[in-house]
Amino acid sequence: MSDKTTLSKQEPTAEEPPAAVSQAVDPRLLVREQGFRGYLTEFKRKLRGGELGSLPVIVGLIIIWTVFQSQDSLFLSAGNMVNITYFLAATGMLSIGLVFVLLLGEIDLSVGSVSGLAAAVFAVLSTTHHVNPILAFFLTILTGVVIGAIHGFFFAKIGVPAFVVTLAGFMGWNGLMQWILGDTGSLSIQDKGLMHLLGQRSFFLDADIAGAYLLAVLGTVSLLAGSFIEQSRRRKAGVPFRPTSEIVIRAAALAVAAFVSAFVLNRAAGVPNALVIFLAALILCDFVLRRTSYGRKIFAVGGNIEAARRAGINVALIRISVFAISGGFAALGGLFLAAQTYTATLGAGSGNLLMLAIAAAVIGGTSLFGGRGSVWSALLGMLVIQSIQTGLDLLNMNTALQYMITGGVLLAAVVIDSVSRKTQKASGRA
């Protein structure tokens, strides 16, 4: 009897996790207890568990820059860096909205058409009907939000698959854009006021006065202030917090990257306004996703919809609001594109714009399967895509080659994501 009792005690119960399942460890607690060794332990645990984060795309970006620089010394020049940062912002705006949708495990195929329609709406309001440009701007963004909410309603309330709803929107809103532009197929937008601000190549200060350095200082100070506030809040709550040494190291790393970028960009036209607004949008959306209950609900719905519903989350409302956000960012991206040429045309939002916006989010690290990702993937993914396009242009390569390389990078990103998910499942961390 005693032997049987001993054996039964050794058997794992249903309430106990298997020994193979690794337990989640707060990295801040590891650092407090083990210092640098804690960082190394946490990094190894993440690699074994398939939590690669932004590592693959950062390594890929370094390889891409190295290859193109070795082929053409102008690739990492100040002028070319300004071009990359200027042109990535418009498509990046579409990608931000798509990150929200992808976090739900869904897709929005209408963002290209919505961006083109937004440019047409703004051109008609500001040029044809002489509406105040600021009012026209907000009405245009509102148009995108309403369109996204309509998509979300049919998806969340009626039950039509998001793929079908947004595919219908892709065709329907493109037709509406053509109807608005009329027989001419294009409308000019005056290069002044808001559109001039969006289309400028340098931030509100002259490049020689170094507006970029002001941004670098603001970014570094903001990180320090936010980190110390969070540290104080977590210390008072009695939960693990980042030590001061880590906060200082992170701020120093950001300062180096920011001031080096400012120095490089200031040697040409300075920091483009489009990039400044794009970065501001990223910071705001990152705060919403990581620091608010609404953001946590988005991750919950994308991770396990049934569990989210049982937890009392209004799934339909989250879905509708996410598609509304996607529509709003699509409209904003359309205005950025229009500011580059000061024209609304039938070609706006067409071509490979949709595919590049989706590819940027996925290449940057947002999962196609939902529940995992960050809005910063829009920046990382667009850096990869725009670097490839700009590099191949410098080498006078055919456009077809750009598509093939970008497609290969996208496939590699999805493969890494799939393998990562399988690894997490095997380690019990899915």
Coordinates of C-alpha atoms in Angstrom, one line a residue:
M1 CA 0.0 0.0 0.0
S2 CA 2.8 2.4 0.9
D3 CA 4.5 1.7 -2.5
K4 CA 1.3 2.5 -4.3
T5 CA 0.9 5.6 -2.3
T6 CA 4.4 6.7 -3.1
L7 CA 3.9 6.1 -6.8
S8 CA 0.6 8.0 -6.8
K9 CA 2.3 11.0 -5.2
Q10 CA 5.0 11.0 -7.9
E11 CA 2.5 11.1 -10.8
P12 CA 1.7 14.6 -12.1
T13 CA -1.9 15.7 -11.4
A14 CA -4.2 17.6 -13.8
E15 CA -3.6 20.7 -11.8
E16 CA 0.2 20.6 -12.1
P17 CA 1.9 21.7 -15.4
P18 CA 4.1 19.1 -17.1
A19 CA 7.8 19.4 -16.2
A20 CA 8.6 20.2 -19.9
V21 CA 6.5 23.4 -19.8
S22 CA 8.8 26.4 -19.1
Q23 CA 7.4 28.9 -16.6
A24 CA 7.1 32.6 -17.6
V25 CA 9.8 34.7 -15.9
D26 CA 9.5 38.4 -15.6
P27 CA 12.8 39.8 -17.1
R28 CA 12.8 42.7 -14.7
L29 CA 12.9 40.2 -11.8
L30 CA 15.7 38.3 -13.4
V31 CA 17.7 41.4 -13.9
R32 CA 17.2 42.5 -10.3
E33 CA 18.4 39.1 -9.0
Q34 CA 21.1 38.2 -11.6
G35 CA 22.2 41.4 -13.3
F36 CA 23.6 40.9 -16.8
R37 CA 23.4 37.1 -16.4
G38 CA 19.6 37.6 -16.0
Y39 CA 19.5 39.3 -19.4
L40 CA 21.3 36.4 -21.0
T41 CA 19.1 33.8 -19.3
E42 CA 16.0 35.6 -20.4
F43 CA 17.3 35.9 -24.0
K44 CA 18.1 32.2 -24.2
R45 CA 14.7 31.3 -22.8
K46 CA 13.0 33.4 -25.5
L47 CA 15.0 31.8 -28.3
R48 CA 14.2 28.3 -27.0
G49 CA 10.5 29.3 -26.7
G50 CA 10.3 30.8 -30.2
E51 CA 9.9 34.4 -29.0
L52 CA 12.1 36.0 -31.6
G53 CA 10.5 39.4 -31.5
S54 CA 12.1 42.0 -33.8
L55 CA 15.4 40.1 -34.0
P56 CA 14.9 38.5 -37.5
V57 CA 13.9 41.8 -39.2
I58 CA 16.7 43.8 -37.6
V59 CA 19.2 41.2 -38.7
G60 CA 17.6 41.2 -42.2
L61 CA 17.8 45.0 -42.3
I62 CA 21.5 45.0 -41.5
I63 CA 22.1 42.4 -44.2
I64 CA 20.1 44.4 -46.8
W65 CA 21.9 47.7 -46.0
T66 CA 25.3 46.0 -46.1
V67 CA 24.7 44.3 -49.4
F68 CA 23.4 47.5 -51.1
Q69 CA 26.1 49.7 -49.6
S70 CA 28.7 47.3 -51.0
Q71 CA 27.1 47.6 -54.4
D72 CA 26.6 51.4 -54.4
S73 CA 28.3 53.7 -51.9
L74 CA 25.4 56.2 -52.2
F75 CA 23.0 53.9 -50.5
L76 CA 23.8 55.0 -47.0
S77 CA 24.3 58.6 -48.0
A78 CA 22.3 61.3 -46.2
G79 CA 20.2 62.1 -49.3
N80 CA 19.2 58.5 -49.8
M81 CA 18.3 58.1 -46.1
V82 CA 16.0 61.1 -46.4
N83 CA 14.3 59.5 -49.4
I84 CA 13.8 56.2 -47.6
T85 CA 12.3 57.9 -44.5
Y86 CA 10.2 60.3 -46.6
F87 CA 8.5 57.7 -48.8
L88 CA 8.0 55.0 -46.2
A89 CA 5.6 57.1 -44.1
A90 CA 2.6 57.0 -46.4
T91 CA 2.4 53.3 -46.8
G92 CA 3.5 52.9 -43.2
M93 CA 0.3 54.7 -42.1
L94 CA -1.8 52.1 -43.9
S95 CA 0.3 49.4 -42.3
I96 CA -0.4 50.8 -38.8
G97 CA -4.1 50.3 -39.3
L98 CA -3.5 46.9 -40.7
V99 CA -1.5 45.9 -37.5
F100 CA -4.7 46.5 -35.5
V101 CA -6.7 44.2 -37.9
L102 CA -4.0 41.5 -38.0
L103 CA -3.9 41.4 -34.2
L104 CA -7.5 40.1 -34.4
G105 CA -6.3 37.5 -36.9
E106 CA -8.3 39.2 -39.7
I107 CA -7.4 41.1 -42.9
D108 CA -8.5 44.4 -44.5
L109 CA -8.2 44.4 -48.3
S110 CA -9.9 47.8 -48.7
V111 CA -7.2 50.1 -47.4
G112 CA -5.7 50.8 -50.8
S113 CA -9.0 51.9 -52.3
V114 CA -9.9 53.9 -49.1
S115 CA -6.6 55.8 -49.3
G116 CA -7.3 56.7 -52.9
L117 CA -10.9 57.7 -52.1
A118 CA -9.6 59.9 -49.2
A119 CA -7.3 61.8 -51.5
A120 CA -10.2 62.4 -53.9
V121 CA -12.6 63.5 -51.1
F122 CA -10.0 66.0 -49.8
A123 CA -9.3 67.3 -53.3
V124 CA -13.0 67.9 -54.0
L125 CA -13.6 69.5 -50.6
S126 CA -10.6 71.8 -50.5
T127 CA -10.2 72.6 -54.3
T128 CA -13.6 72.4 -55.9
H129 CA -15.8 73.5 -52.9
H130 CA -13.1 75.7 -51.2
V131 CA -13.7 74.1 -47.7
N132 CA -11.2 75.1 -45.1
P133 CA -8.2 72.7 -45.5
I134 CA -8.2 71.8 -41.8
L135 CA -11.9 71.0 -41.8
A136 CA -11.5 69.1 -45.1
F137 CA -8.7 67.1 -43.4
F138 CA -10.8 66.0 -40.5
L139 CA -13.8 65.3 -42.8
T140 CA -11.5 63.1 -44.9
I141 CA -10.3 61.1 -41.9
L142 CA -13.8 60.8 -40.7
T143 CA -14.8 59.4 -44.0
G144 CA -12.2 56.7 -43.6
V145 CA -13.3 55.9 -40.1
V146 CA -16.9 55.6 -41.1
I147 CA -16.0 53.3 -44.1
G148 CA -14.0 51.1 -41.7
A149 CA -16.8 50.9 -39.2
I150 CA -19.2 49.8 -42.0
H151 CA -16.8 47.0 -42.8
G152 CA -16.6 46.1 -39.2
F153 CA -20.4 46.1 -38.8
F154 CA -20.9 43.6 -41.6
F155 CA -18.2 41.5 -40.2
A156 CA -19.0 41.6 -36.5
K157 CA -22.8 41.9 -36.6
I158 CA -23.9 40.2 -39.9
G159 CA -21.2 37.6 -39.9
V160 CA -19.8 38.2 -43.4
P161 CA -16.1 37.1 -43.5
A162 CA -13.7 40.1 -43.3
F163 CA -12.0 38.9 -46.4
V164 CA -15.3 39.2 -48.4
V165 CA -16.4 42.4 -46.8
T166 CA -13.2 44.3 -47.4
L167 CA -12.8 42.8 -50.9
A168 CA -16.1 44.2 -51.8
G169 CA -15.0 47.5 -50.3
F170 CA -11.8 47.3 -52.3
M171 CA -13.9 47.3 -55.5
G172 CA -16.7 49.5 -54.4
W173 CA -14.7 52.4 -52.9
N174 CA -12.5 52.4 -56.0
G175 CA -15.5 52.9 -58.1
L176 CA -16.7 55.7 -55.9
M177 CA -13.3 57.4 -56.2
Q178 CA -13.6 57.2 -60.0
W179 CA -17.1 58.7 -59.9
I180 CA -15.9 61.6 -57.6
L181 CA -12.9 62.5 -59.8
G182 CA -15.1 62.5 -62.9
D183 CA -14.0 62.4 -66.6
T184 CA -10.7 64.1 -66.0
G185 CA -9.5 61.4 -63.7
S186 CA -7.5 63.8 -61.5
L187 CA -7.7 66.9 -59.4
S188 CA -4.9 69.1 -58.3
I189 CA -4.3 70.0 -54.7
Q190 CA -2.8 73.4 -53.8
D191 CA 0.7 73.2 -52.4
K192 CA 0.0 75.3 -49.2
G193 CA -1.1 74.9 -45.7
L194 CA -1.6 71.4 -44.4
M195 CA -0.6 69.6 -47.6
H196 CA 2.6 71.6 -47.8
L197 CA 3.3 70.6 -44.3
L198 CA 2.8 66.9 -45.1
G199 CA 4.8 67.2 -48.3
Q200 CA 7.8 69.1 -46.9
R201 CA 11.1 67.3 -46.8
S202 CA 12.3 68.9 -43.5
F203 CA 10.8 69.2 -40.0
F204 CA 9.4 72.6 -39.0
L205 CA 12.9 74.0 -38.4
D206 CA 15.5 74.5 -41.1
A207 CA 17.9 71.5 -41.5
D208 CA 20.9 73.8 -40.5
I209 CA 19.2 74.8 -37.3
A210 CA 18.9 71.1 -36.5
G211 CA 15.2 70.4 -35.9
A212 CA 16.2 66.7 -35.9
Y213 CA 18.3 67.3 -32.8
L214 CA 15.3 68.7 -31.0
L215 CA 13.4 65.6 -31.8
A216 CA 16.2 63.4 -30.5
V217 CA 16.3 65.3 -27.2
L218 CA 12.5 65.1 -26.8
G219 CA 12.5 61.4 -27.6
T220 CA 15.2 60.6 -25.1
V221 CA 13.8 62.7 -22.3
S222 CA 10.3 61.2 -22.9
L223 CA 11.7 57.7 -22.6
L224 CA 13.5 58.5 -19.4
A225 CA 10.5 60.2 -17.8
G226 CA 8.1 57.5 -18.8
S227 CA 10.5 54.7 -17.6
F228 CA 11.0 56.4 -14.2
I229 CA 7.3 57.0 -13.7
E230 CA 6.6 53.3 -14.5
Q231 CA 9.4 52.2 -12.2
S232 CA 8.0 54.3 -9.3
R233 CA 4.5 53.0 -10.0
R234 CA 5.6 49.3 -10.0
R235 CA 7.8 49.8 -7.0
K236 CA 4.9 51.1 -5.0
A237 CA 2.7 48.2 -6.2
G238 CA 5.3 45.7 -5.0
V239 CA 5.8 44.1 -8.4
P240 CA 9.0 43.6 -10.4
F241 CA 10.3 46.8 -12.0
R242 CA 13.1 47.7 -14.4
P243 CA 16.3 48.8 -12.4
T244 CA 17.7 52.2 -12.9
S245 CA 20.8 50.9 -14.7
E246 CA 18.6 49.3 -17.4
I247 CA 16.6 52.5 -17.8
V248 CA 19.8 54.5 -18.3
I249 CA 21.2 51.9 -20.8
R250 CA 18.0 52.0 -22.8
A251 CA 17.9 55.8 -22.9
A252 CA 21.6 55.9 -23.8
A253 CA 21.0 53.5 -26.7
L254 CA 18.0 55.5 -27.9
A255 CA 20.0 58.7 -27.7
V256 CA 22.9 57.3 -29.7
A257 CA 20.5 56.1 -32.4
A258 CA 18.4 59.3 -32.4
F259 CA 21.4 61.7 -32.6
V260 CA 23.2 59.6 -35.2
S261 CA 20.0 59.6 -37.3
A262 CA 19.6 63.4 -36.8
F263 CA 23.2 64.0 -37.9
V264 CA 22.8 61.9 -41.0
L265 CA 19.5 63.4 -42.1
N266 CA 20.6 67.0 -41.3
R267 CA 23.4 66.6 -43.8
A268 CA 20.7 66.5 -46.5
A269 CA 17.1 67.9 -46.2
G270 CA 16.6 67.2 -42.5
V271 CA 13.8 65.0 -41.0
P272 CA 10.8 64.8 -43.2
N273 CA 7.5 66.1 -41.7
A274 CA 5.9 62.8 -42.8
L275 CA 8.3 60.8 -40.8
V276 CA 7.7 63.0 -37.7
I277 CA 3.9 62.5 -37.9
F278 CA 4.4 58.8 -38.6
L279 CA 6.6 58.3 -35.5
A280 CA 4.1 60.3 -33.4
A281 CA 1.3 58.0 -34.6
L282 CA 3.4 54.9 -33.8
I283 CA 4.0 56.2 -30.2
L284 CA 0.3 57.0 -29.7
C285 CA -0.8 53.6 -31.0
D286 CA 1.8 51.7 -29.1
F287 CA 0.6 53.4 -25.9
V288 CA -3.0 52.5 -26.7
L289 CA -2.2 48.8 -27.4
R290 CA 0.2 48.3 -24.4
R291 CA -1.0 50.7 -21.7
T292 CA -4.8 50.7 -22.0
S293 CA -7.6 48.2 -21.3
Y294 CA -8.8 48.7 -24.9
G295 CA -5.4 47.5 -26.2
R296 CA -5.5 44.5 -23.9
K297 CA -8.9 43.6 -25.2
I298 CA -7.7 43.6 -28.8
F299 CA -4.9 41.2 -27.9
A300 CA -7.4 39.1 -26.0
V301 CA -9.9 38.9 -28.9
G302 CA -7.1 38.0 -31.3
G303 CA -5.6 35.4 -29.0
N304 CA -8.8 33.5 -28.1
I305 CA -12.1 35.0 -29.1
E306 CA -14.2 32.5 -27.0
A307 CA -12.2 33.2 -23.9
A308 CA -12.5 36.9 -24.5
R309 CA -16.2 36.6 -24.9
R310 CA -16.5 34.7 -21.6
A311 CA -14.4 37.3 -19.9
G312 CA -17.1 39.8 -20.7
I313 CA -15.4 41.6 -23.6
N314 CA -17.7 43.1 -26.2
V315 CA -16.2 41.3 -29.1
A316 CA -18.4 42.9 -31.7
L317 CA -17.6 46.4 -30.5
I318 CA -13.8 45.6 -30.5
R319 CA -14.0 44.3 -34.1
I320 CA -16.0 47.3 -35.4
S321 CA -13.7 49.8 -33.7
V322 CA -10.5 48.1 -35.0
F323 CA -11.8 48.2 -38.6
A324 CA -12.7 51.9 -38.0
I325 CA -9.1 52.5 -36.9
S326 CA -7.9 50.7 -40.1
G327 CA -10.1 52.9 -42.3
G328 CA -8.9 56.1 -40.5
F329 CA -5.3 55.3 -41.0
A330 CA -5.9 54.3 -44.6
A331 CA -7.4 57.8 -45.2
L332 CA -4.4 59.4 -43.5
G333 CA -2.0 57.4 -45.6
G334 CA -4.0 58.5 -48.7
L335 CA -3.4 62.2 -47.7
F336 CA 0.3 61.5 -47.3
L337 CA 0.4 60.0 -50.8
A338 CA -1.5 62.9 -52.2
A339 CA 0.9 65.4 -50.5
Q340 CA 3.8 63.8 -52.4
T341 CA 2.4 64.9 -55.8
Y342 CA -0.3 67.4 -54.8
T343 CA -2.7 65.5 -57.0
A344 CA -5.6 63.1 -56.5
T345 CA -5.7 60.6 -59.4
L346 CA -7.3 57.4 -60.4
G347 CA -4.1 55.6 -59.8
A348 CA -4.1 56.5 -56.1
G349 CA -4.3 53.5 -53.9
S350 CA -3.9 51.1 -56.8
G351 CA -0.9 49.0 -57.8
N352 CA 1.0 47.2 -55.1
L353 CA 0.1 49.6 -52.3
L354 CA -2.2 47.2 -50.5
M355 CA 0.3 44.3 -50.7
L356 CA 3.2 46.5 -49.5
A357 CA 1.2 47.7 -46.5
I358 CA 0.3 44.1 -45.5
A359 CA 3.8 42.9 -46.2
A360 CA 5.3 45.7 -44.0
A361 CA 3.2 44.7 -41.0
V362 CA 4.0 41.0 -41.4
I363 CA 7.7 41.4 -42.2
G364 CA 8.0 43.7 -39.2
G365 CA 6.8 40.9 -36.9
T366 CA 3.0 41.1 -36.5
S367 CA 1.5 37.6 -36.7
L368 CA -1.0 36.7 -39.4
F369 CA -2.6 34.4 -36.9
G370 CA -3.6 37.1 -34.4
G371 CA -2.9 38.0 -30.8
R372 CA 0.8 38.9 -31.3
G373 CA 2.5 41.9 -32.8
S374 CA 3.3 45.6 -32.3
V375 CA 2.7 48.8 -34.3
W376 CA 6.4 49.2 -34.5
S377 CA 6.4 46.4 -37.0
A378 CA 5.0 48.9 -39.4
L379 CA 8.1 50.9 -39.1
L380 CA 10.5 48.0 -39.3
G381 CA 8.7 46.4 -42.2
M382 CA 8.6 49.6 -44.2
L383 CA 12.3 50.2 -43.6
V384 CA 13.0 46.7 -45.1
I385 CA 10.6 47.2 -48.1
Q386 CA 11.7 50.8 -48.8
S387 CA 15.3 49.9 -48.5
I388 CA 14.9 47.2 -51.0
Q389 CA 13.1 49.4 -53.5
T390 CA 15.5 52.3 -53.1
G391 CA 18.5 50.1 -53.3
L392 CA 17.3 48.4 -56.5
D393 CA 16.5 51.8 -58.0
L394 CA 20.1 52.9 -57.3
L395 CA 21.3 49.8 -59.1
N396 CA 18.9 50.4 -62.0
M397 CA 17.2 47.0 -61.4
N398 CA 13.9 46.0 -63.0
T399 CA 10.7 46.5 -61.1
A400 CA 9.9 42.9 -61.5
L401 CA 13.0 42.0 -59.4
Q402 CA 11.7 44.3 -56.7
Y403 CA 8.4 42.4 -56.5
M404 CA 10.2 39.0 -56.4
I405 CA 12.6 40.1 -53.7
T406 CA 9.9 41.7 -51.6
G407 CA 7.7 38.6 -52.0
G408 CA 10.6 36.4 -50.9
V409 CA 11.2 38.5 -47.8
L410 CA 7.4 38.3 -47.0
L411 CA 7.4 34.5 -47.4
A412 CA 10.5 34.3 -45.1
A413 CA 8.7 36.4 -42.5
V414 CA 5.6 34.2 -42.5
V415 CA 7.7 31.1 -42.3
I416 CA 9.6 32.5 -39.3
D417 CA 6.2 33.4 -37.7
S418 CA 4.8 29.9 -38.3
V419 CA 7.9 28.1 -37.0
S420 CA 8.0 30.4 -34.0
R421 CA 4.4 29.6 -33.1
K422 CA 5.1 25.8 -33.4
T423 CA 8.1 26.2 -31.1
Q424 CA 6.1 28.1 -28.6
K425 CA 3.4 25.4 -28.6
A426 CA 6.1 22.7 -28.2
S427 CA 7.5 24.6 -25.2
G428 CA 4.0 25.2 -23.7
R429 CA 4.1 28.9 -24.2
A430 CA 1.5 29.3 -27.0

